[in-house]
CSV table of C-alpha atoms in Angstrom, one decimal:
chain,number,residue,atom,x,y,z
A,1,MET,CA,162.0,-48.3,-108.5
A,2,THR,CA,165.4,-48.8,-109.9
A,3,GLN,CA,168.2,-48.6,-107.3
A,4,HIS,CA,170.1,-45.1,-108.9
A,5,THR,CA,166.1,-43.6,-108.3
A,6,HIS,CA,165.6,-45.1,-105.0
A,7,SER,CA,169.3,-44.1,-103.4
A,8,GLU,CA,168.3,-41.0,-104.1
A,9,LEU,CA,165.6,-40.8,-102.7
A,10,VAL,CA,167.6,-42.1,-99.6
A,11,GLY,CA,170.1,-38.9,-99.6
A,12,LEU,CA,167.2,-36.6,-100.0
A,13,ILE,CA,165.5,-38.3,-96.3
A,14,TRP,CA,168.5,-38.3,-95.1
A,15,ASN,CA,170.3,-34.4,-96.1
A,16,ILE,CA,166.5,-33.4,-94.6
A,17,ALA,CA,166.9,-35.1,-91.8
A,18,ASN,CA,170.4,-33.8,-91.4
A,19,LYS,CA,168.8,-30.2,-92.2
A,20,LEU,CA,166.3,-30.9,-89.3
A,21,ARG,CA,168.0,-31.6,-86.8
A,22,GLY,CA,171.5,-28.8,-86.7
A,23,PRO,CA,174.3,-29.1,-84.8
A,24,TYR,CA,172.4,-31.3,-82.6
A,25,ARG,CA,173.4,-34.9,-82.0
A,26,PRO,CA,171.3,-37.9,-80.4
A,27,PRO,CA,172.7,-37.5,-77.3
A,28,GLN,CA,171.3,-33.7,-77.2
A,29,TYR,CA,168.5,-34.4,-78.7
A,30,ARG,CA,166.3,-34.4,-75.1
A,31,ARG,CA,167.5,-30.5,-74.7
A,32,VAL,CA,165.5,-29.6,-77.3
A,33,MET,CA,163.0,-32.0,-78.6
A,34,LEU,CA,161.3,-32.9,-75.3
A,35,PRO,CA,160.9,-29.3,-74.3
A,36,MET,CA,158.9,-29.2,-77.7
A,37,ILE,CA,157.4,-32.0,-77.7
A,38,VAL,CA,155.5,-30.9,-74.0
A,39,LEU,CA,155.0,-27.0,-75.1
A,40,ARG,CA,152.7,-28.7,-78.2
A,41,ARG,CA,151.2,-30.2,-76.1
A,42,LEU,CA,149.9,-28.0,-73.9
A,43,ASP,CA,149.0,-25.9,-77.7
A,44,CYS,CA,146.9,-29.2,-78.3
A,45,VAL,CA,144.4,-29.3,-75.3
A,46,LEU,CA,144.7,-25.7,-75.1
A,47,GLU,CA,143.8,-25.1,-79.0
A,48,GLU,CA,139.9,-26.0,-77.9
A,49,ASN,CA,139.0,-22.8,-76.4
A,50,HIS,CA,141.9,-20.7,-76.9
A,51,GLU,CA,139.6,-18.4,-79.3
A,52,LYS,CA,137.2,-18.4,-76.6
A,53,VAL,CA,139.8,-17.0,-73.6
A,54,VAL,CA,141.4,-14.5,-75.6
A,55,ARG,CA,138.4,-12.6,-76.0
A,56,LYS,CA,137.1,-13.5,-73.0
A,57,TYR,CA,140.1,-12.0,-71.3
A,58,GLU,CA,139.9,-8.8,-73.5
A,59,GLN,CA,136.5,-8.1,-72.7
A,60,LEU,CA,137.9,-8.4,-69.2
A,61,LYS,CA,140.7,-6.0,-69.7
A,62,ARG,CA,138.0,-3.4,-71.4
A,63,GLU,CA,135.8,-3.8,-69.0
A,64,GLY,CA,138.1,-3.0,-66.3
A,65,LYS,CA,136.0,-3.3,-63.3
A,66,TYR,CA,138.5,-6.6,-62.4
A,67,LYS,CA,141.4,-7.1,-60.0
A,68,GLU,CA,144.4,-9.4,-62.2
A,69,GLU,CA,143.8,-12.8,-60.2
A,70,ALA,CA,139.9,-12.1,-60.5
A,71,ILE,CA,140.4,-12.3,-64.3
A,72,VAL,CA,142.3,-15.8,-63.6
A,73,LYS,CA,139.6,-17.2,-62.0
A,74,ILE,CA,137.2,-15.9,-64.5
A,75,LEU,CA,139.5,-17.2,-67.5
A,76,GLY,CA,140.0,-20.8,-65.4
A,77,LYS,CA,136.4,-21.5,-65.5
A,78,THR,CA,135.6,-20.7,-68.9
A,79,ALA,CA,138.5,-22.8,-70.5
A,80,SER,CA,138.5,-25.6,-68.3
A,81,GLU,CA,135.2,-26.9,-69.2
A,82,GLY,CA,135.5,-30.5,-70.1
A,83,ARG,CA,138.7,-30.5,-67.7
A,84,LYS,CA,139.8,-31.0,-64.1
A,85,HIS,CA,142.2,-27.8,-64.1
A,86,PRO,CA,142.1,-24.4,-65.0
A,87,LEU,CA,144.6,-24.3,-67.8
A,88,PHE,CA,144.4,-21.2,-70.7
A,89,ASN,CA,147.0,-18.9,-73.2
A,90,THR,CA,145.5,-15.7,-73.5
A,91,SER,CA,148.6,-14.2,-76.0
A,92,HIS,CA,147.9,-14.1,-79.4
A,93,TYR,CA,150.4,-17.0,-80.3
A,94,THR,CA,149.8,-20.5,-81.0
A,95,PHE,CA,152.4,-22.9,-82.2
A,96,LYS,CA,150.4,-22.7,-85.8
A,97,LYS,CA,150.3,-19.1,-85.8
A,98,LEU,CA,154.1,-18.9,-85.2
A,99,LEU,CA,155.1,-21.3,-88.2
């Protein structure tokens, strides 16, 4: 790789980094990046059972014989296989679908 090609590549990488950073300066990154990292991590944890939970939620809503509190308990059991805490997403949206 020549020095000229290397410099072009470095410039391209920095231009992309500047576009991704947008209007935020280093002290402001935590305002956006930390919440996005936490949300993405939650999305990854929920991904394993997401389709099963959404199907079960729609089934329970169609049946119409359960109150919202009962639905939450049922979905908690459906989603918490292998986990200590019931955590689930009944939305059809995930990070993969949004991006």
